[in-house]
mmCIF file with all atom_site columns, C-alpha atoms in Angstrom:
data_model
loop_
_atom_site.group_PDB
_atom_site.id
_atom_site.type_symbol
_atom_site.label_atom_id
_atom_site.label_alt_id
_atom_site.label_comp_id
_atom_site.label_asym_id
_atom_site.label_entity_id
_atom_site.label_seq_id
_atom_site.pdbx_PDB_ins_code
_atom_site.Cartn_x
_atom_site.Cartn_y
_atom_site.Cartn_z
_atom_site.occupancy
_atom_site.B_iso_or_equiv
_atom_site.pdbx_formal_charge
_atom_site.auth_seq_id
_atom_site.auth_comp_id
_atom_site.auth_asym_id
_atom_site.auth_atom_id
_atom_site.pdbx_PDB_model_num
ATOM 1   C CA . UNK F 1 1   ? 28.968  -8.418  -36.570 1.00 0.00 ? 246 UNK F CA 1
ATOM 2   C CA . UNK F 1 2   ? 30.838  -8.924  -33.314 1.00 0.00 ? 247 UNK F CA 1
ATOM 3   C CA . UNK F 1 3   ? 30.758  -11.999 -31.145 1.00 0.00 ? 248 UNK F CA 1
ATOM 4   C CA . UNK F 1 4   ? 30.727  -11.710 -27.353 1.00 0.00 ? 249 UNK F CA 1
ATOM 5   C CA . UNK F 1 5   ? 31.666  -14.640 -25.153 1.00 0.00 ? 250 UNK F CA 1
ATOM 6   C CA . UNK F 1 6   ? 29.271  -14.177 -22.251 1.00 0.00 ? 251 UNK F CA 1
ATOM 7   C CA . UNK F 1 7   ? 30.714  -16.948 -20.127 1.00 0.00 ? 252 UNK F CA 1
ATOM 8   C CA . UNK F 1 8   ? 34.123  -15.252 -20.143 1.00 0.00 ? 253 UNK F CA 1
ATOM 9   C CA . UNK F 1 9   ? 32.621  -11.810 -19.517 1.00 0.00 ? 254 UNK F CA 1
ATOM 10  C CA . UNK F 1 10  ? 30.606  -13.138 -16.608 1.00 0.00 ? 255 UNK F CA 1
ATOM 11  C CA . UNK F 1 11  ? 33.687  -14.768 -15.134 1.00 0.00 ? 256 UNK F CA 1
ATOM 12  C CA . UNK F 1 12  ? 35.621  -11.520 -15.406 1.00 0.00 ? 257 UNK F CA 1
ATOM 13  C CA . UNK F 1 13  ? 32.817  -9.679  -13.607 1.00 0.00 ? 258 UNK F CA 1
ATOM 14  C CA . UNK F 1 14  ? 32.803  -12.261 -10.830 1.00 0.00 ? 259 UNK F CA 1
ATOM 15  C CA . UNK F 1 15  ? 36.565  -11.883 -10.420 1.00 0.00 ? 260 UNK F CA 1
ATOM 16  C CA . UNK F 1 16  ? 36.112  -8.133  -9.920  1.00 0.00 ? 261 UNK F CA 1
ATOM 17  C CA . UNK F 1 17  ? 33.231  -8.625  -7.453  1.00 0.00 ? 262 UNK F CA 1
ATOM 18  C CA . UNK F 1 18  ? 30.711  -6.838  -9.698  1.00 0.00 ? 263 UNK F CA 1
ATOM 19  C CA . UNK F 1 19  ? 28.177  -9.635  -10.029 1.00 0.00 ? 264 UNK F CA 1
ATOM 20  C CA . UNK F 1 20  ? 24.690  -9.170  -8.552  1.00 0.00 ? 265 UNK F CA 1
ATOM 21  C CA . UNK F 1 21  ? 23.747  -10.936 -5.354  1.00 0.00 ? 266 UNK F CA 1
ATOM 22  C CA . UNK F 1 22  ? 22.012  -14.273 -5.854  1.00 0.00 ? 267 UNK F CA 1
ATOM 23  C CA . UNK F 1 23  ? 18.256  -14.173 -5.371  1.00 0.00 ? 268 UNK F CA 1
ATOM 24  C CA . UNK F 1 24  ? 18.544  -16.353 -2.283  1.00 0.00 ? 269 UNK F CA 1
ATOM 25  C CA . UNK F 1 25  ? 20.153  -13.378 -0.476  1.00 0.00 ? 270 UNK F CA 1
ATOM 26  C CA . UNK F 1 26  ? 17.389  -10.937 -1.377  1.00 0.00 ? 271 UNK F CA 1
ATOM 27  C CA . UNK F 1 27  ? 15.049  -10.495 1.592   1.00 0.00 ? 272 UNK F CA 1
ATOM 28  C CA . UNK F 1 28  ? 11.389  -10.709 0.529   1.00 0.00 ? 273 UNK F CA 1
ATOM 29  C CA . UNK F 1 29  ? 9.319   -7.655  1.356   1.00 0.00 ? 274 UNK F CA 1
ATOM 30  C CA . UNK F 1 30  ? 6.699   -8.092  4.068   1.00 0.00 ? 275 UNK F CA 1
ATOM 31  C CA . UNK F 1 31  ? 4.456   -6.007  6.270   1.00 0.00 ? 276 UNK F CA 1
ATOM 32  C CA . UNK F 1 32  ? 4.450   -6.369  10.050  1.00 0.00 ? 277 UNK F CA 1
ATOM 33  C CA . UNK F 1 33  ? 1.486   -7.957  11.856  1.00 0.00 ? 278 UNK F CA 1
ATOM 34  C CA . UNK F 1 34  ? 0.450   -4.486  13.065  1.00 0.00 ? 279 UNK F CA 1
ATOM 35  C CA . UNK F 1 35  ? 0.496   -3.196  9.494   1.00 0.00 ? 280 UNK F CA 1
ATOM 36  C CA . UNK F 1 36  ? -1.636  -6.141  8.320   1.00 0.00 ? 281 UNK F CA 1
ATOM 37  C CA . UNK F 1 37  ? -4.066  -5.351  11.138  1.00 0.00 ? 282 UNK F CA 1
ATOM 38  C CA . UNK F 1 38  ? -4.339  -1.771  9.827   1.00 0.00 ? 283 UNK F CA 1
ATOM 39  C CA . UNK F 1 39  ? -5.091  -3.184  6.359   1.00 0.00 ? 284 UNK F CA 1
ATOM 40  C CA . UNK F 1 40  ? -7.783  -5.458  7.788   1.00 0.00 ? 285 UNK F CA 1
ATOM 41  C CA . UNK F 1 41  ? -9.400  -2.616  9.726   1.00 0.00 ? 286 UNK F CA 1
ATOM 42  C CA . UNK F 1 42  ? -9.305  -0.423  6.621   1.00 0.00 ? 287 UNK F CA 1
ATOM 43  C CA . UNK F 1 43  ? -11.559 -2.932  4.867   1.00 0.00 ? 288 UNK F CA 1
ATOM 44  C CA . UNK F 1 44  ? -14.517 -1.592  6.864   1.00 0.00 ? 289 UNK F CA 1
ATOM 45  C CA . UNK F 1 45  ? -13.639 2.085   6.372   1.00 0.00 ? 290 UNK F CA 1
ATOM 46  C CA . UNK F 1 46  ? -15.442 4.192   3.809   1.00 0.00 ? 291 UNK F CA 1
ATOM 47  C CA . UNK F 1 47  ? -13.708 6.396   1.266   1.00 0.00 ? 292 UNK F CA 1
ATOM 48  C CA . UNK F 1 48  ? -15.069 9.373   3.186   1.00 0.00 ? 293 UNK F CA 1
ATOM 49  C CA . UNK F 1 49  ? -12.838 8.397   6.118   1.00 0.00 ? 294 UNK F CA 1
ATOM 50  C CA . UNK F 1 50  ? -9.775  9.612   4.221   1.00 0.00 ? 295 UNK F CA 1
ATOM 51  C CA . UNK F 1 51  ? -11.343 12.835  2.948   1.00 0.00 ? 296 UNK F CA 1
ATOM 52  C CA . UNK F 1 52  ? -11.125 16.084  4.910   1.00 0.00 ? 297 UNK F CA 1
ATOM 53  C CA . UNK F 1 53  ? -14.347 17.034  6.697   1.00 0.00 ? 298 UNK F CA 1
ATOM 54  C CA . UNK F 1 54  ? -16.425 19.656  4.934   1.00 0.00 ? 299 UNK F CA 1
ATOM 55  C CA . UNK F 1 55  ? -17.635 22.874  6.556   1.00 0.00 ? 300 UNK F CA 1
ATOM 56  C CA . UNK F 1 56  ? -21.082 21.494  7.412   1.00 0.00 ? 301 UNK F CA 1
ATOM 57  C CA . UNK F 1 57  ? -19.616 18.408  9.035   1.00 0.00 ? 302 UNK F CA 1
ATOM 58  C CA . UNK F 1 58  ? -17.138 20.519  11.003  1.00 0.00 ? 303 UNK F CA 1
ATOM 59  C CA . UNK F 1 59  ? -19.960 22.830  12.164  1.00 0.00 ? 304 UNK F CA 1
ATOM 60  C CA . UNK F 1 60  ? -22.128 19.920  13.307  1.00 0.00 ? 305 UNK F CA 1
ATOM 61  C CA . UNK F 1 61  ? -19.205 18.377  15.158  1.00 0.00 ? 306 UNK F CA 1
ATOM 62  C CA . UNK F 1 62  ? -18.409 21.708  16.829  1.00 0.00 ? 307 UNK F CA 1
ATOM 63  C CA . UNK F 1 63  ? -22.064 22.339  17.709  1.00 0.00 ? 308 UNK F CA 1
ATOM 64  C CA . UNK F 1 64  ? -22.564 18.955  19.347  1.00 0.00 ? 309 UNK F CA 1
ATOM 65  C CA . UNK F 1 65  ? -19.039 18.566  20.700  1.00 0.00 ? 310 UNK F CA 1
ATOM 66  C CA . UNK F 1 66  ? -18.329 15.527  18.559  1.00 0.00 ? 311 UNK F CA 1
ATOM 67  C CA . UNK F 1 67  ? -14.799 14.528  17.762  1.00 0.00 ? 312 UNK F CA 1
ATOM 68  C CA . UNK F 1 68  ? -14.673 11.853  15.098  1.00 0.00 ? 313 UNK F CA 1
ATOM 69  C CA . UNK F 1 69  ? -11.379 10.915  13.553  1.00 0.00 ? 314 UNK F CA 1
ATOM 70  C CA . UNK F 1 70  ? -10.386 7.748   11.772  1.00 0.00 ? 315 UNK F CA 1
ATOM 71  C CA . UNK F 1 71  ? -6.856  9.018   11.174  1.00 0.00 ? 316 UNK F CA 1
ATOM 72  C CA . UNK F 1 72  ? -4.110  7.122   12.945  1.00 0.00 ? 317 UNK F CA 1
ATOM 73  C CA . UNK F 1 73  ? -1.623  9.086   15.016  1.00 0.00 ? 318 UNK F CA 1
ATOM 74  C CA . UNK F 1 74  ? 1.377   7.357   13.397  1.00 0.00 ? 319 UNK F CA 1
ATOM 75  C CA . UNK F 1 75  ? 2.039   8.945   9.998   1.00 0.00 ? 320 UNK F CA 1
ATOM 76  C CA . UNK F 1 76  ? 3.400   5.751   8.435   1.00 0.00 ? 321 UNK F CA 1
ATOM 77  C CA . UNK F 1 77  ? 0.400   3.693   9.563   1.00 0.00 ? 322 UNK F CA 1
ATOM 78  C CA . UNK F 1 78  ? -1.990  6.431   8.412   1.00 0.00 ? 323 UNK F CA 1
ATOM 79  C CA . UNK F 1 79  ? -0.390  6.381   4.942   1.00 0.00 ? 324 UNK F CA 1
ATOM 80  C CA . UNK F 1 80  ? -0.868  2.605   4.902   1.00 0.00 ? 325 UNK F CA 1
ATOM 81  C CA . UNK F 1 81  ? -4.490  2.960   6.051   1.00 0.00 ? 326 UNK F CA 1
ATOM 82  C CA . UNK F 1 82  ? -5.217  5.528   3.336   1.00 0.00 ? 327 UNK F CA 1
ATOM 83  C CA . UNK F 1 83  ? -3.703  3.280   0.660   1.00 0.00 ? 328 UNK F CA 1
ATOM 84  C CA . UNK F 1 84  ? -5.554  0.243   2.025   1.00 0.00 ? 329 UNK F CA 1
ATOM 85  C CA . UNK F 1 85  ? -8.910  2.079   2.067   1.00 0.00 ? 330 UNK F CA 1
ATOM 86  C CA . UNK F 1 86  ? -8.390  3.209   -1.522  1.00 0.00 ? 331 UNK F CA 1
ATOM 87  C CA . UNK F 1 87  ? -7.250  -0.260  -2.574  1.00 0.00 ? 332 UNK F CA 1
ATOM 88  C CA . UNK F 1 88  ? -10.214 -2.006  -0.921  1.00 0.00 ? 333 UNK F CA 1
ATOM 89  C CA . UNK F 1 89  ? -12.605 0.283   -2.786  1.00 0.00 ? 334 UNK F CA 1
ATOM 90  C CA . UNK F 1 90  ? -10.788 0.948   -6.068  1.00 0.00 ? 335 UNK F CA 1
ATOM 91  C CA . UNK F 1 91  ? -8.257  -1.831  -6.555  1.00 0.00 ? 336 UNK F CA 1
ATOM 92  C CA . UNK F 1 92  ? -5.388  -0.665  -8.743  1.00 0.00 ? 337 UNK F CA 1
ATOM 93  C CA . UNK F 1 93  ? -7.197  2.586   -9.676  1.00 0.00 ? 338 UNK F CA 1
ATOM 94  C CA . UNK F 1 94  ? -5.450  4.771   -7.132  1.00 0.00 ? 339 UNK F CA 1
ATOM 95  C CA . UNK F 1 95  ? -4.354  8.335   -7.866  1.00 0.00 ? 340 UNK F CA 1
ATOM 96  C CA . UNK F 1 96  ? -0.626  8.777   -8.419  1.00 0.00 ? 341 UNK F CA 1
ATOM 97  C CA . UNK F 1 97  ? -0.358  11.393  -5.650  1.00 0.00 ? 342 UNK F CA 1
ATOM 98  C CA . UNK F 1 98  ? -1.688  8.808   -3.181  1.00 0.00 ? 343 UNK F CA 1
ATOM 99  C CA . UNK F 1 99  ? 0.958   6.329   -4.335  1.00 0.00 ? 344 UNK F CA 1
ATOM 100 C CA . UNK F 1 100 ? 3.633   9.022   -3.920  1.00 0.00 ? 345 UNK F CA 1
ATOM 101 C CA . UNK F 1 101 ? 2.385   9.760   -0.390  1.00 0.00 ? 346 UNK F CA 1
ATOM 102 C CA . UNK F 1 102 ? 2.521   6.037   0.380   1.00 0.00 ? 347 UNK F CA 1
ATOM 103 C CA . UNK F 1 103 ? 6.092   5.821   -0.908  1.00 0.00 ? 348 UNK F CA 1
ATOM 104 C CA . UNK F 1 104 ? 7.182   8.966   0.941   1.00 0.00 ? 349 UNK F CA 1
ATOM 105 C CA . UNK F 1 105 ? 5.954   7.379   4.195   1.00 0.00 ? 350 UNK F CA 1
ATOM 106 C CA . UNK F 1 106 ? 8.742   4.821   3.867   1.00 0.00 ? 351 UNK F CA 1
ATOM 107 C CA . UNK F 1 107 ? 7.042   2.068   1.911   1.00 0.00 ? 352 UNK F CA 1
ATOM 108 C CA . UNK F 1 108 ? 8.361   0.704   -1.384  1.00 0.00 ? 353 UNK F CA 1
ATOM 109 C CA . UNK F 1 109 ? 6.752   -0.309  -4.645  1.00 0.00 ? 354 UNK F CA 1
ATOM 110 C CA . UNK F 1 110 ? 7.204   -3.903  -3.520  1.00 0.00 ? 355 UNK F CA 1
ATOM 111 C CA . UNK F 1 111 ? 5.103   -3.125  -0.426  1.00 0.00 ? 356 UNK F CA 1
ATOM 112 C CA . UNK F 1 112 ? 2.472   -1.553  -2.693  1.00 0.00 ? 357 UNK F CA 1
ATOM 113 C CA . UNK F 1 113 ? 2.435   -4.611  -4.943  1.00 0.00 ? 358 UNK F CA 1
ATOM 114 C CA . UNK F 1 114 ? 2.181   -6.982  -1.959  1.00 0.00 ? 359 UNK F CA 1
ATOM 115 C CA . UNK F 1 115 ? -0.645  -4.920  -0.466  1.00 0.00 ? 360 UNK F CA 1
ATOM 116 C CA . UNK F 1 116 ? -2.652  -4.863  -3.699  1.00 0.00 ? 361 UNK F CA 1
ATOM 117 C CA . UNK F 1 117 ? -2.039  -8.532  -4.426  1.00 0.00 ? 362 UNK F CA 1
ATOM 118 C CA . UNK F 1 118 ? -3.415  -9.571  -1.029  1.00 0.00 ? 363 UNK F CA 1
ATOM 119 C CA . UNK F 1 119 ? -6.320  -7.111  -1.091  1.00 0.00 ? 364 UNK F CA 1
ATOM 120 C CA . UNK F 1 120 ? -7.372  -8.179  -4.580  1.00 0.00 ? 365 UNK F CA 1
ATOM 121 C CA . UNK F 1 121 ? -7.200  -11.845 -3.577  1.00 0.00 ? 366 UNK F CA 1
ATOM 122 C CA . UNK F 1 122 ? -9.369  -11.105 -0.534  1.00 0.00 ? 367 UNK F CA 1
ATOM 123 C CA . UNK F 1 123 ? -11.805 -9.045  -2.640  1.00 0.00 ? 368 UNK F CA 1
ATOM 124 C CA . UNK F 1 124 ? -12.140 -11.914 -5.100  1.00 0.00 ? 369 UNK F CA 1
ATOM 125 C CA . UNK F 1 125 ? -13.075 -14.255 -2.249  1.00 0.00 ? 370 UNK F CA 1
ATOM 126 C CA . UNK F 1 126 ? -15.826 -11.948 -0.962  1.00 0.00 ? 371 UNK F CA 1
ATOM 127 C CA . UNK F 1 127 ? -19.437 -12.337 -2.085  1.00 0.00 ? 372 UNK F CA 1
ATOM 128 C CA . UNK F 1 128 ? -20.224 -10.054 -5.029  1.00 0.00 ? 373 UNK F CA 1
ATOM 129 C CA . UNK F 1 129 ? -22.364 -7.601  -3.016  1.00 0.00 ? 374 UNK F CA 1
ATOM 130 C CA . UNK F 1 130 ? -19.285 -6.525  -0.988  1.00 0.00 ? 375 UNK F CA 1
ATOM 131 C CA . UNK F 1 131 ? -17.288 -5.349  -4.009  1.00 0.00 ? 376 UNK F CA 1
ATOM 132 C CA . UNK F 1 132 ? -17.022 -1.614  -4.442  1.00 0.00 ? 377 UNK F CA 1
#
C-alpha cells in the first residue's frame, strides 16, 4: 500500500499555479431584479399560459379579433417565465426538455437551483389552498 503526502502534493500544485480559486473569489449566482419580477408575475399564470393554443381557441380568437399572449418578447425572459410557471405549479417535477430549454436560454443549473429554492420557500409560506 502506498502512502501519499498530501501536504507536499498540494504545495507542489500551488507552486505550479494549478490550485483551484478560493471560494471567496467565486461570484454567487443571482437573478436581476427584472428577472425576479418575471418570476413573481409568473406566480399568477396558469399552466395553460405556456401551452400552445389549440385550434378551437385560435378560431375563437380569430373570429372575435382577440389577441391574447402571455409570452414575453425577450426569449431569455420567456424561458425564465416558462420555468417559473412550471416551478410554481409543479415544484421540482419539471420535464427535462423544459430544463434544457431553460439552460439553452443562457441560465445555469445554479440559476435553476436558486429559482426553485426561492419558489419552494414562497410556496411553503402560502396558505394551503394556493398550492398546486
